[in-house]
Coordinates of C-alpha atoms in Angstrom, one line a residue:
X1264 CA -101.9 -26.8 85.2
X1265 CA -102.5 -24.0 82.9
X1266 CA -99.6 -21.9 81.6
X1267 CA -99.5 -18.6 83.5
X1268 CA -100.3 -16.1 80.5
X1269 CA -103.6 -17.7 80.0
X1270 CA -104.9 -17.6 83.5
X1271 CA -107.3 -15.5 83.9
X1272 CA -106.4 -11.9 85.6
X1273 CA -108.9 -11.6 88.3
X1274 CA -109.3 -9.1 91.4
X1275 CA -108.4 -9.2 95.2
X1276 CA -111.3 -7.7 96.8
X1277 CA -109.1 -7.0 99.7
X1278 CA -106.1 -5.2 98.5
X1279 CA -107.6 -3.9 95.2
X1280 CA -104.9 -5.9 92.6
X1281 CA -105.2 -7.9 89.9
X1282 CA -103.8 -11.7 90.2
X1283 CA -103.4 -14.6 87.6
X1284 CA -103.0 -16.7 90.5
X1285 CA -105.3 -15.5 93.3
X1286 CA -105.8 -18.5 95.7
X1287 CA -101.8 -18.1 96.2
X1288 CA -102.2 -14.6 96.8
X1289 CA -105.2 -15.3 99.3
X1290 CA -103.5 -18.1 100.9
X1291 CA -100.0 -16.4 101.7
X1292 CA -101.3 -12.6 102.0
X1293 CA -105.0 -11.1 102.4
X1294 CA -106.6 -14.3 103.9
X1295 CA -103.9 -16.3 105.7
X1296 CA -105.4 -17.1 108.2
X1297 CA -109.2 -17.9 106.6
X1298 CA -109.9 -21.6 105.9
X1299 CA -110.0 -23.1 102.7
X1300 CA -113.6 -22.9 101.7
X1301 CA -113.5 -19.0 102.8
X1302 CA -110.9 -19.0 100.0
X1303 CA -112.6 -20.8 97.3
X1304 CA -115.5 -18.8 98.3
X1305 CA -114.0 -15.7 97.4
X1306 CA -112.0 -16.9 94.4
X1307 CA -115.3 -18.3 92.8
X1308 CA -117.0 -14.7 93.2
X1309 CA -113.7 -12.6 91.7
X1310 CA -113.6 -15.2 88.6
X1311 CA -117.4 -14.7 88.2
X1312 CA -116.8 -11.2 88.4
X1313 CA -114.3 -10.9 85.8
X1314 CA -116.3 -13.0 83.4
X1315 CA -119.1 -10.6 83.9
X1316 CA -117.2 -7.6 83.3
X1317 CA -115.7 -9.1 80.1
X1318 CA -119.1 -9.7 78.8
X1319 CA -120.9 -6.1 80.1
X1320 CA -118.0 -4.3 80.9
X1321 CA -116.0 -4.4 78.2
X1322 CA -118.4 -3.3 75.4
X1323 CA -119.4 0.3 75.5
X1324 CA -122.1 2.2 73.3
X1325 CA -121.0 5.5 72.5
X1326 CA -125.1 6.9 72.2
X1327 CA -124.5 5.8 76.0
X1328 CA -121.7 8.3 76.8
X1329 CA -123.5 10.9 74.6
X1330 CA -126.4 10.6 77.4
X1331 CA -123.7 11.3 80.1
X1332 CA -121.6 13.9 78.8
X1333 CA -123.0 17.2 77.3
X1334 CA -119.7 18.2 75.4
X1335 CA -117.8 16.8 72.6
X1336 CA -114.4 17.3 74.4
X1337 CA -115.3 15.4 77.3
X1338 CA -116.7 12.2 75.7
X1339 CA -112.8 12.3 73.1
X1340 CA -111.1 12.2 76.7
X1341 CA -113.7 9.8 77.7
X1342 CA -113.6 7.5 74.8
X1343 CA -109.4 7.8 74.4
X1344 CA -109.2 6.1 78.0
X1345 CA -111.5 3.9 77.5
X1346 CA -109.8 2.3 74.0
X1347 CA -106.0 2.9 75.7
X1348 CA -107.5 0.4 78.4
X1349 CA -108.8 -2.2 75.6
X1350 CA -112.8 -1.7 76.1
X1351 CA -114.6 -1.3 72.9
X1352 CA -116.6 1.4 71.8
X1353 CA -119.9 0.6 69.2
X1354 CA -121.8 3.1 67.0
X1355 CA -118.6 5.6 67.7
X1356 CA -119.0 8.5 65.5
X1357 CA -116.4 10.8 63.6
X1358 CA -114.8 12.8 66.3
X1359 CA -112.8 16.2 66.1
X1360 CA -109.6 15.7 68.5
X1361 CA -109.8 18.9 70.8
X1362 CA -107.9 19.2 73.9
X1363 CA -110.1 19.2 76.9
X1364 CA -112.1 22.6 78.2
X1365 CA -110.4 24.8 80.5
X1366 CA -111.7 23.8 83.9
X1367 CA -109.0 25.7 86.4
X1368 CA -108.6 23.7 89.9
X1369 CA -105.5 25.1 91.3
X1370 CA -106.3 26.8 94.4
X1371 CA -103.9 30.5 95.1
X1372 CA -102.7 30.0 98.7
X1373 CA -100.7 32.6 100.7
X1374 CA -99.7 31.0 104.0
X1375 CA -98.7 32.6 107.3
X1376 CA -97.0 30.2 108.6
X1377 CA -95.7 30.6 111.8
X1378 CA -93.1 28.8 114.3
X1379 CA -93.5 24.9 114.7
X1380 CA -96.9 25.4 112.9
X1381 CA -97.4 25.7 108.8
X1382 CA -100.4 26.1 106.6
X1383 CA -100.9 24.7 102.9
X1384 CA -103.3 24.3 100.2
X1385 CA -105.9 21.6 100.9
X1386 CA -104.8 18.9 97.9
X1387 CA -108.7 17.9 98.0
X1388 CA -110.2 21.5 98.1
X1389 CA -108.9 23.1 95.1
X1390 CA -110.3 26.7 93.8
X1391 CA -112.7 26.3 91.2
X1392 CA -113.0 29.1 88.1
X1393 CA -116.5 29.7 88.8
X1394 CA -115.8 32.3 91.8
X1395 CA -117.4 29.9 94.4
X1396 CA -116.2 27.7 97.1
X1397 CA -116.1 24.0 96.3
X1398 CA -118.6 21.7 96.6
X1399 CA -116.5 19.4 99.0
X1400 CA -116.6 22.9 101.3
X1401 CA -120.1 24.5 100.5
X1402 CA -123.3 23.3 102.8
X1403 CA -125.8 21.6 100.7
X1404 CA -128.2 24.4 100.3
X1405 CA -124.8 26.3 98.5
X1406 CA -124.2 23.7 95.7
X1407 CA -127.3 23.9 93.6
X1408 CA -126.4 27.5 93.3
X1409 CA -122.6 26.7 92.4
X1410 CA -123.8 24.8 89.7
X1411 CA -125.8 27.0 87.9
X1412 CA -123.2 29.7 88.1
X1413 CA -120.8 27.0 86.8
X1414 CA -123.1 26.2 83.7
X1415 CA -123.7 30.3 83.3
X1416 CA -119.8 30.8 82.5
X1417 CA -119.3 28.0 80.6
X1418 CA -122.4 29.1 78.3
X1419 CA -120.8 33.1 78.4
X1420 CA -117.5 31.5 77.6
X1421 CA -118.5 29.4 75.1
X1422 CA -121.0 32.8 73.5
X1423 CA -117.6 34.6 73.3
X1424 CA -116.2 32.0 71.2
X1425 CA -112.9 31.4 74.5
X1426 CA -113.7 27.5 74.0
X1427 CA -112.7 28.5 70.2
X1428 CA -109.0 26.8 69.7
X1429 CA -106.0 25.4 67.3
X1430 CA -105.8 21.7 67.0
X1431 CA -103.2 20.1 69.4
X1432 CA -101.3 18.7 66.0
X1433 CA -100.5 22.0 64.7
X1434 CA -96.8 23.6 65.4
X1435 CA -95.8 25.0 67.5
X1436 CA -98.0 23.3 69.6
X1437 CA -97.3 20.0 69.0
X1438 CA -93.4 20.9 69.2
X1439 CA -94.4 22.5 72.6
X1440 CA -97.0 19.3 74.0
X1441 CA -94.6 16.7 73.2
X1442 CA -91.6 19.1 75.7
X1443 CA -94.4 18.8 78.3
X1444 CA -94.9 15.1 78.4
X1445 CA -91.3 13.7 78.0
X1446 CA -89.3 16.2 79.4
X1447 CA -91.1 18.3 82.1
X1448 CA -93.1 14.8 82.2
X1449 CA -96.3 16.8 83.2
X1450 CA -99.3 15.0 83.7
X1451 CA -101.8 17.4 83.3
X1452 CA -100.0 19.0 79.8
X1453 CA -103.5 18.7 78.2
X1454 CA -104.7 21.8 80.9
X1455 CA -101.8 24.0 79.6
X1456 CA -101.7 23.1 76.3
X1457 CA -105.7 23.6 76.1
X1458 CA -104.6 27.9 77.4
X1459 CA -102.3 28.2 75.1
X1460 CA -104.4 26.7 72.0
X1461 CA -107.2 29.2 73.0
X1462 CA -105.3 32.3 73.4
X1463 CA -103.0 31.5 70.5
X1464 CA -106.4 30.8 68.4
X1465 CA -107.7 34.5 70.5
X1466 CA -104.4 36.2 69.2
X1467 CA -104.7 34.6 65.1
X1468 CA -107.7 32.0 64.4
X1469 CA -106.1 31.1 60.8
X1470 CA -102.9 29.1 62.6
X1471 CA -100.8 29.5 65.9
X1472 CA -97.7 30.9 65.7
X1473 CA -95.6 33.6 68.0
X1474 CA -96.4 36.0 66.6
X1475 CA -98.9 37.1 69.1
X1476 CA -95.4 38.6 71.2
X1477 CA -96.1 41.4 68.5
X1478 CA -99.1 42.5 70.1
X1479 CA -99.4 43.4 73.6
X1480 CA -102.4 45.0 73.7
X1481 CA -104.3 42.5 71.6
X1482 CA -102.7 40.1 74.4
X1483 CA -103.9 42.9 77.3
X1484 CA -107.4 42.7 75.5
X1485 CA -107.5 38.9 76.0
X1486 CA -107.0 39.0 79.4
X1487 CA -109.4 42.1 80.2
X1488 CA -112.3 40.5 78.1
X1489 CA -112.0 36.9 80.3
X1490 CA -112.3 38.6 83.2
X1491 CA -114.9 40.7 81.8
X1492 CA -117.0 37.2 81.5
X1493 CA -116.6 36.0 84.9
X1494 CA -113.4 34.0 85.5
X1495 CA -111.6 34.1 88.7
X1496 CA -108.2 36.3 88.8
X1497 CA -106.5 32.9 89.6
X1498 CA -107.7 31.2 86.5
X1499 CA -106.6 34.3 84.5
X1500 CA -103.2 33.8 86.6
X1501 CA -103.0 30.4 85.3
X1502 CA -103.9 30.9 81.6
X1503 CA -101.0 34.0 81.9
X1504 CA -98.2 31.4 83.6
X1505 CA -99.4 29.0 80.5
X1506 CA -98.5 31.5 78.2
X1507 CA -95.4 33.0 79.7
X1508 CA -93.8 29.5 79.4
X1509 CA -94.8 28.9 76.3
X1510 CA -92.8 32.1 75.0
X1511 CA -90.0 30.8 77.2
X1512 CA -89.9 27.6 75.2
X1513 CA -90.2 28.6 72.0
X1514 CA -87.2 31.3 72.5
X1515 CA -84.7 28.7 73.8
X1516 CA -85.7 25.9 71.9
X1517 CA -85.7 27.7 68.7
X1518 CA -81.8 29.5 69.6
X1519 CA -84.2 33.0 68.9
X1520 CA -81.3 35.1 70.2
X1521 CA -78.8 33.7 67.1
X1522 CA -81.5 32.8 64.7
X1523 CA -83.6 35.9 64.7
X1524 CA -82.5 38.6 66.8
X1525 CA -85.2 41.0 66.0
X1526 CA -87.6 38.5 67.1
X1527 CA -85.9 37.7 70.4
X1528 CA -85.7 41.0 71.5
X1529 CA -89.5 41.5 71.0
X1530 CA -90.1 38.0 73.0
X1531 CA -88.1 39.4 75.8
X1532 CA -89.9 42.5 75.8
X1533 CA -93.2 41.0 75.8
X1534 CA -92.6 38.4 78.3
X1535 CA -91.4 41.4 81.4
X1536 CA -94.9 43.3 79.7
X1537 CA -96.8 39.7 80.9
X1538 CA -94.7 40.3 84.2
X1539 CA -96.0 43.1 85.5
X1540 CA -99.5 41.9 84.1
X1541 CA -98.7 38.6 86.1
X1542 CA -97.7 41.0 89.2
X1543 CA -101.3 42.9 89.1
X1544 CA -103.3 39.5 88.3
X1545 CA -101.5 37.1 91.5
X1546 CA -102.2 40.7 94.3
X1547 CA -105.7 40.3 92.6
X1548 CA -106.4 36.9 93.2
X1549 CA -104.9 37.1 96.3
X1550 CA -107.4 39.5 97.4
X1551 CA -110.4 37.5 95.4
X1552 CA -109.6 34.5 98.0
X1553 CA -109.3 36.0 101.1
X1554 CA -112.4 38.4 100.1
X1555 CA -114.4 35.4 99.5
X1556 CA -113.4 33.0 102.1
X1557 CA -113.6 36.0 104.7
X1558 CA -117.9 36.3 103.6
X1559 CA -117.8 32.8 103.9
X1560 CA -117.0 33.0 107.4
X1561 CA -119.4 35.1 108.4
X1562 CA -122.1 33.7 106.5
X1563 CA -121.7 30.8 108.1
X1564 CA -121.4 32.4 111.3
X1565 CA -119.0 29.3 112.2
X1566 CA -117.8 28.8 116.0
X1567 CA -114.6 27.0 117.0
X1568 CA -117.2 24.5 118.7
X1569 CA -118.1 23.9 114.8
X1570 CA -115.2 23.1 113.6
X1571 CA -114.6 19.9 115.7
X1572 CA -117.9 19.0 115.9
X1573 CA -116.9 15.6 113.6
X1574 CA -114.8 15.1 117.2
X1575 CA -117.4 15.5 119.4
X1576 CA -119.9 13.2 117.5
X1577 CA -117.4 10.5 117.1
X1578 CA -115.6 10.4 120.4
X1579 CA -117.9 7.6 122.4
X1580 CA -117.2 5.4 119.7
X1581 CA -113.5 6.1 119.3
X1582 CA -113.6 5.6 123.2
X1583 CA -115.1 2.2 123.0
X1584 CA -112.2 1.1 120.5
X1585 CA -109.6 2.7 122.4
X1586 CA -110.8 0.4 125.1
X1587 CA -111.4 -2.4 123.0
X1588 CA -107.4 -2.0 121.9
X1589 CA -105.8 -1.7 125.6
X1590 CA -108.1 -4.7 126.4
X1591 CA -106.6 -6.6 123.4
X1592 CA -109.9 -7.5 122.0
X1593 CA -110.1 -7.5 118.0
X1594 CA -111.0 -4.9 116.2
X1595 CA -113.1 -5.3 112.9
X1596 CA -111.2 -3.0 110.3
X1597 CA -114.1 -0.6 110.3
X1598 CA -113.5 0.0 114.1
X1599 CA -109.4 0.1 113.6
X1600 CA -110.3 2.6 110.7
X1601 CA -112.6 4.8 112.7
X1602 CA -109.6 5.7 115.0
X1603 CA -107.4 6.2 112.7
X1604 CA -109.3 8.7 110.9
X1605 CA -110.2 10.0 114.3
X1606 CA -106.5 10.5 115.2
X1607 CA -106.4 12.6 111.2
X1608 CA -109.1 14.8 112.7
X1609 CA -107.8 15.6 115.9
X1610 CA -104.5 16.7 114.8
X1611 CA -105.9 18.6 111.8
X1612 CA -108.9 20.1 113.1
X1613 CA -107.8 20.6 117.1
X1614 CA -104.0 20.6 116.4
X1615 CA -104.3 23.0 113.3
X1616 CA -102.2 20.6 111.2
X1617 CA -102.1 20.8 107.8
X1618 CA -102.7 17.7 106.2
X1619 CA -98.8 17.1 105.0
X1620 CA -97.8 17.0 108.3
X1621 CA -100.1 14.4 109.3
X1622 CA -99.1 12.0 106.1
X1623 CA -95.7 12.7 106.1
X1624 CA -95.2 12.2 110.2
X1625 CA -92.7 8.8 110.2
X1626 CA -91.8 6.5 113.2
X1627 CA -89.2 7.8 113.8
X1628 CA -90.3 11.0 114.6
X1629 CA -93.1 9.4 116.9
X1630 CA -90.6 7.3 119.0
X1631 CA -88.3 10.6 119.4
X1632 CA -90.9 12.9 120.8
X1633 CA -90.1 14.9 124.0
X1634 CA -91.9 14.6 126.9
X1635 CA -92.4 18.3 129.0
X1636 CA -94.0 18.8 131.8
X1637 CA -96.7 22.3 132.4
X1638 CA -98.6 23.3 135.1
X1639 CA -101.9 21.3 133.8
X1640 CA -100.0 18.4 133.3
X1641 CA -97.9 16.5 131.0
X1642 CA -97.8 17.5 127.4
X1643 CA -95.8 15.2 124.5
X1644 CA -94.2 17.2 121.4
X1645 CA -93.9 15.7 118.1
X1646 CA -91.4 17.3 114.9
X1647 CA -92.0 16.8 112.1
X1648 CA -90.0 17.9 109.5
X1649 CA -91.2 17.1 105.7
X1650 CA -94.2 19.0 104.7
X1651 CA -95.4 20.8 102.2
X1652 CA -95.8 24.4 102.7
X1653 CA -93.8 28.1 102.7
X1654 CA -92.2 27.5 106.6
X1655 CA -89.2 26.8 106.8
X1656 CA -89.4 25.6 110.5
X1657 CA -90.3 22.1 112.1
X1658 CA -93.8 21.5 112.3
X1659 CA -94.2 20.8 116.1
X1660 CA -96.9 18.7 117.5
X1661 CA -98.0 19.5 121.4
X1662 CA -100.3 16.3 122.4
X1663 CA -101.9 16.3 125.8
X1664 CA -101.1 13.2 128.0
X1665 CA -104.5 11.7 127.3
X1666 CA -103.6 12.0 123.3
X1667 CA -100.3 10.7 123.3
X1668 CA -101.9 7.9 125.2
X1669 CA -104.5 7.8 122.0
X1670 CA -101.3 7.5 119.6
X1671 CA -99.6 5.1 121.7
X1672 CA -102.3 2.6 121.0
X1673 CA -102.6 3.2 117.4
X1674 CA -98.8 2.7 117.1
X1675 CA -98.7 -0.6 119.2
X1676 CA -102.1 -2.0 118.0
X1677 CA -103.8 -0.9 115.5
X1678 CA -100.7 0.0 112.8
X1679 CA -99.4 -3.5 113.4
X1680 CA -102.2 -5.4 112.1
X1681 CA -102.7 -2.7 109.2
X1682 CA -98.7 -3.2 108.4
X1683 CA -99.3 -7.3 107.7
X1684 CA -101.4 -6.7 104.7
X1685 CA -98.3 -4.1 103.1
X1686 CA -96.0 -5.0 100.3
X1687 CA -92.5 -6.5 102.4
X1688 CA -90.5 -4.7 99.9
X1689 CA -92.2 -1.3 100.5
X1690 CA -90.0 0.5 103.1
X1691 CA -91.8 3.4 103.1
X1692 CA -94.4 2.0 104.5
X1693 CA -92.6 1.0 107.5
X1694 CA -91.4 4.7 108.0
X1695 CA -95.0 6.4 107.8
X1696 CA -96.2 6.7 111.0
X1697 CA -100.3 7.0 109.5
X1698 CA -100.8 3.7 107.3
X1699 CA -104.3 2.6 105.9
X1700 CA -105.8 -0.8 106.6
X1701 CA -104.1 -1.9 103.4
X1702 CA -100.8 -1.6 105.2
X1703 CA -99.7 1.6 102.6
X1704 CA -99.2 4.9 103.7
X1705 CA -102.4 7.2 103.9
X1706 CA -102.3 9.1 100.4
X1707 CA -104.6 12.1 101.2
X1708 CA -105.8 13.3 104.8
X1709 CA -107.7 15.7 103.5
X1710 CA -110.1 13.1 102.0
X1711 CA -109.9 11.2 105.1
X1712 CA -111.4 14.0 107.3
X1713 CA -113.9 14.3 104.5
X1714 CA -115.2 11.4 104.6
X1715 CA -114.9 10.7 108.3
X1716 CA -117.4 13.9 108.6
X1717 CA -119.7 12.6 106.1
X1718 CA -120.2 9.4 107.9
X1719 CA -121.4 10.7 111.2
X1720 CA -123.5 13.9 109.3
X1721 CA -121.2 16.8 110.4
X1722 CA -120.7 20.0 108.1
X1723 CA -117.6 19.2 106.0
X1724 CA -114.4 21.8 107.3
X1725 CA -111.0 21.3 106.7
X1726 CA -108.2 22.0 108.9
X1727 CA -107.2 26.0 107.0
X1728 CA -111.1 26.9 107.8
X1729 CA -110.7 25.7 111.2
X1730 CA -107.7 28.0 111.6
X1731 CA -109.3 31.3 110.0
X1732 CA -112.4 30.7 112.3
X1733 CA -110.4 30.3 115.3
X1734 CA -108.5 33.7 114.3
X1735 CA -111.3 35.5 113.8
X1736 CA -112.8 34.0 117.2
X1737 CA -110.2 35.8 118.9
X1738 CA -109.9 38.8 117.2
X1739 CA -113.8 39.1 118.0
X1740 CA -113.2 38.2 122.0
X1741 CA -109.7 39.2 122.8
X1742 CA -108.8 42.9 121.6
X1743 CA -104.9 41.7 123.1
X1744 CA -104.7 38.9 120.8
X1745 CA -101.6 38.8 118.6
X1746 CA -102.2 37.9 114.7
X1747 CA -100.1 34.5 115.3
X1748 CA -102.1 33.5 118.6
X1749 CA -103.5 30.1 117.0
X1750 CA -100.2 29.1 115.0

């Protein structure tokens, strides 16, 4: 028997991991129950697999990633993964270590949450810096134009010398990057530290330093002549928060206030000047959002009817495997999956959800639910109280008696089988109420719902845009309808 270090590392098609010792795995995990020939079957093609990617896949020609990706910066992020992950690169040329372009995706969100009902920021549907919905969002006919406004910007940006920045290696930004990654342990430093290299390159191009808290107006300037180009008020937000905690560092970690007084009292000044500039710029983008998704609306001319279409088209289906379950046939995963992600929809598109609640919903919560009885009927009310956005109340779930029924069979047929495939020692797996076929908790409903609307052709719409259309739906047919009617 070989030793175990020089076994060959292959893949589990099944669970997505890498194994040395893969018929084991198969055997006691993701193909119990298959015979042995199914086994071999599948162990032959993942071996064959990882000797074809160690002969094509692990060789890479640069002149091939210079075809793919227009700009420098991208193919030194590119080509620093790629030789962190052991492939090897040919015909690499001489490159000049820049931090990655600016490309803000952090979406400005003002919620009005009310009781036992929240709203976040859609992880999946970020805000992008070119002043335009995202693609996930936009109908097809929307995204050519996206892109050329996208390419427009960059170009203007690029014209007025903003991609124009200080090497990463030079203090104090190196001092600064290295306080990102081990003790804020950001992921994304290389974003920030990309702002603050530009406008410290904006403020002196001959070497960064902070001295740029000397001039306010040169620092006013900056700001007035990116918006002048064309980016967003929440990208300008973000470069402005970049800088503000720059200043912040540098003033603590170099003890300004006994080291040079003079200096620390001009920091201070400067940083309650990028206040009030930081006041002016978040009501701004505030506006820009709401502005823009409000003619977004009524471009589309969306109904409520719209925004659960994705239900409407996938229910005889969903009915067919609901049936299927109480009738204890089995289910192929793609059928289990379809009502999962059916379940996703219907509480974030009917329910008004945001997608939080519907991945942090446990068990627990589930088997607790309260049972109350209307004039229509019974109705079933679910709390949940971890989720992610500025209520402070439990979200509150009110399922019809047909739904609840919908859930029950999830929870009692469907989640089971999903939970055999889950890592034992995971217990948060056995908490989550939603789980995906690979027995781990779903990691983003947002994508869920996106792709469930792809599949059955339906106009893409996530669970905030199904909320503003139903407000607006009753502003436009109910003159007596309160602002909080669809919370």
């Amino acid at each position: 028997m070989a030793p175990e270090n020089s076994r060959l590392p292959v893949h589990c098609k099944f669970c997505n991991k890498v194994f040395r010792r893969l018929t084991q795995h198969l055997n006691k995990k993701c193909m119990k129950d298959a015979s042995k020939d199914d086994i071999m079957s599948v162990r032959d093609a993942a071996r064959k697999a990882a000797y074809e990617h160690l002969e094509k896949g692990m060789v890479v020609d640069y002149r091939h990633l210079e075809g793919l990706l227009s700009l420098p910066e991208d193919r030194v992020k590119i080509v620093s993964w790629l030789e962190e992950t052991k492939h090897i690169i040919t015909n690499k040329k001489s490159l000049q270590v820049v931090s990655p372009r600016v490309e803000e995706v952090q979406q400005s969100e003002i919620p009005e949450p009310s009781e036992g009902q929240a709203m976040e920021t859609d992880a999946s549907e970020p805000e992008m810096e070119t002043d335009m919905i995202t693609e996930q969002d936009s109908p097809p006919y929307q995204r050519e134009e996206q892109t050329k406004c996208s390419t427009k910007l960059r170009k203007a940006m690029k014209e007025r010398g903003f991609y124009n920045q200080h090497g990463l290696d030079q203090e104090p930004l190196a001092e600064y990057i290295n306080y990102m990654k081990r003790v804020k342990e950001k992921n994304n430093w290389s974003q920030e530290a990309g702002n603050i290299s530009k406008f410290l390159y904006y403020m002196d191009p001959t070497k960064p330093s902070l001295d740029c808290v000397r001039d306010i107006e040169k620092t006013q300037r900056f700001f007035h002549e990116l918006s002048d180009v064309g980016l967003s008020k929440q990208t300008l937000s973000n470069y402005l928060k970049s800088v503000k905690s720059f200043v912040r560092y540098i003033i603590v970690a170099r003890s300004l206030s006994n080291t040079d007084p003079e200096l620390y009292t001009i920091s201070r000044q400067y940083l309650e000047k990028l206040e009030d500039i930081s006041s002016t710029l978040s009501k701004q983008a505030s506006e820009e959002v709401f502005g823009k998704r409000h003619q977004t609306l009524i471009s589309e001319n969306m109904t409520p009817a719209d925004c659960v279409l994705a239900l409407t088209v996938a229910g005889p289906k969903f009915l067919d495997v609901f049936d299927n379950a109480l009738s204890d046939c089995p289910l192929s995963t793609e059928d289990s999956l379809h009502f999962l992600y059916y379940l996703e929809a219907l509480l974030m598109l009917k329910h008004l959800q945001c997608p939080s609640v519907v991945k942090n919903m446990t068990v627990e919560e589930w088997c607790t639910r309260k049972e109350e009885k209307t004039n229509t009927g019974k109705r079933f009310v679910i709390g949940v109280k971890e989720h992610k956005t500025g209520a402070q109340a439990v979200a509150t779930i009110s399922l019809e008696q047909e739904e609840e029924a919908w859930m029950d069979v999830y929870y009692k047929k469907i989640r089971p089988e999903f939970l055999k495939n889950c890592d034992p020692d995971k217990e948060e797996t056995k908490d989550r109420f939603f789980i995906c076929s690979t027995g781990s908790p779903i990691y983003n409903p947002s994508n869920d719902l996106s792709k469930f609307q792809r599949k059955h052709n339906v106009p893409p719409i996530n669970s905030q845009r199904t909320r503003q259309v139903i407000e607006m739906s009753l502003k436009k047919y109910s003159t007596d309808a309160p602002k909080g009617t669809c919370a």
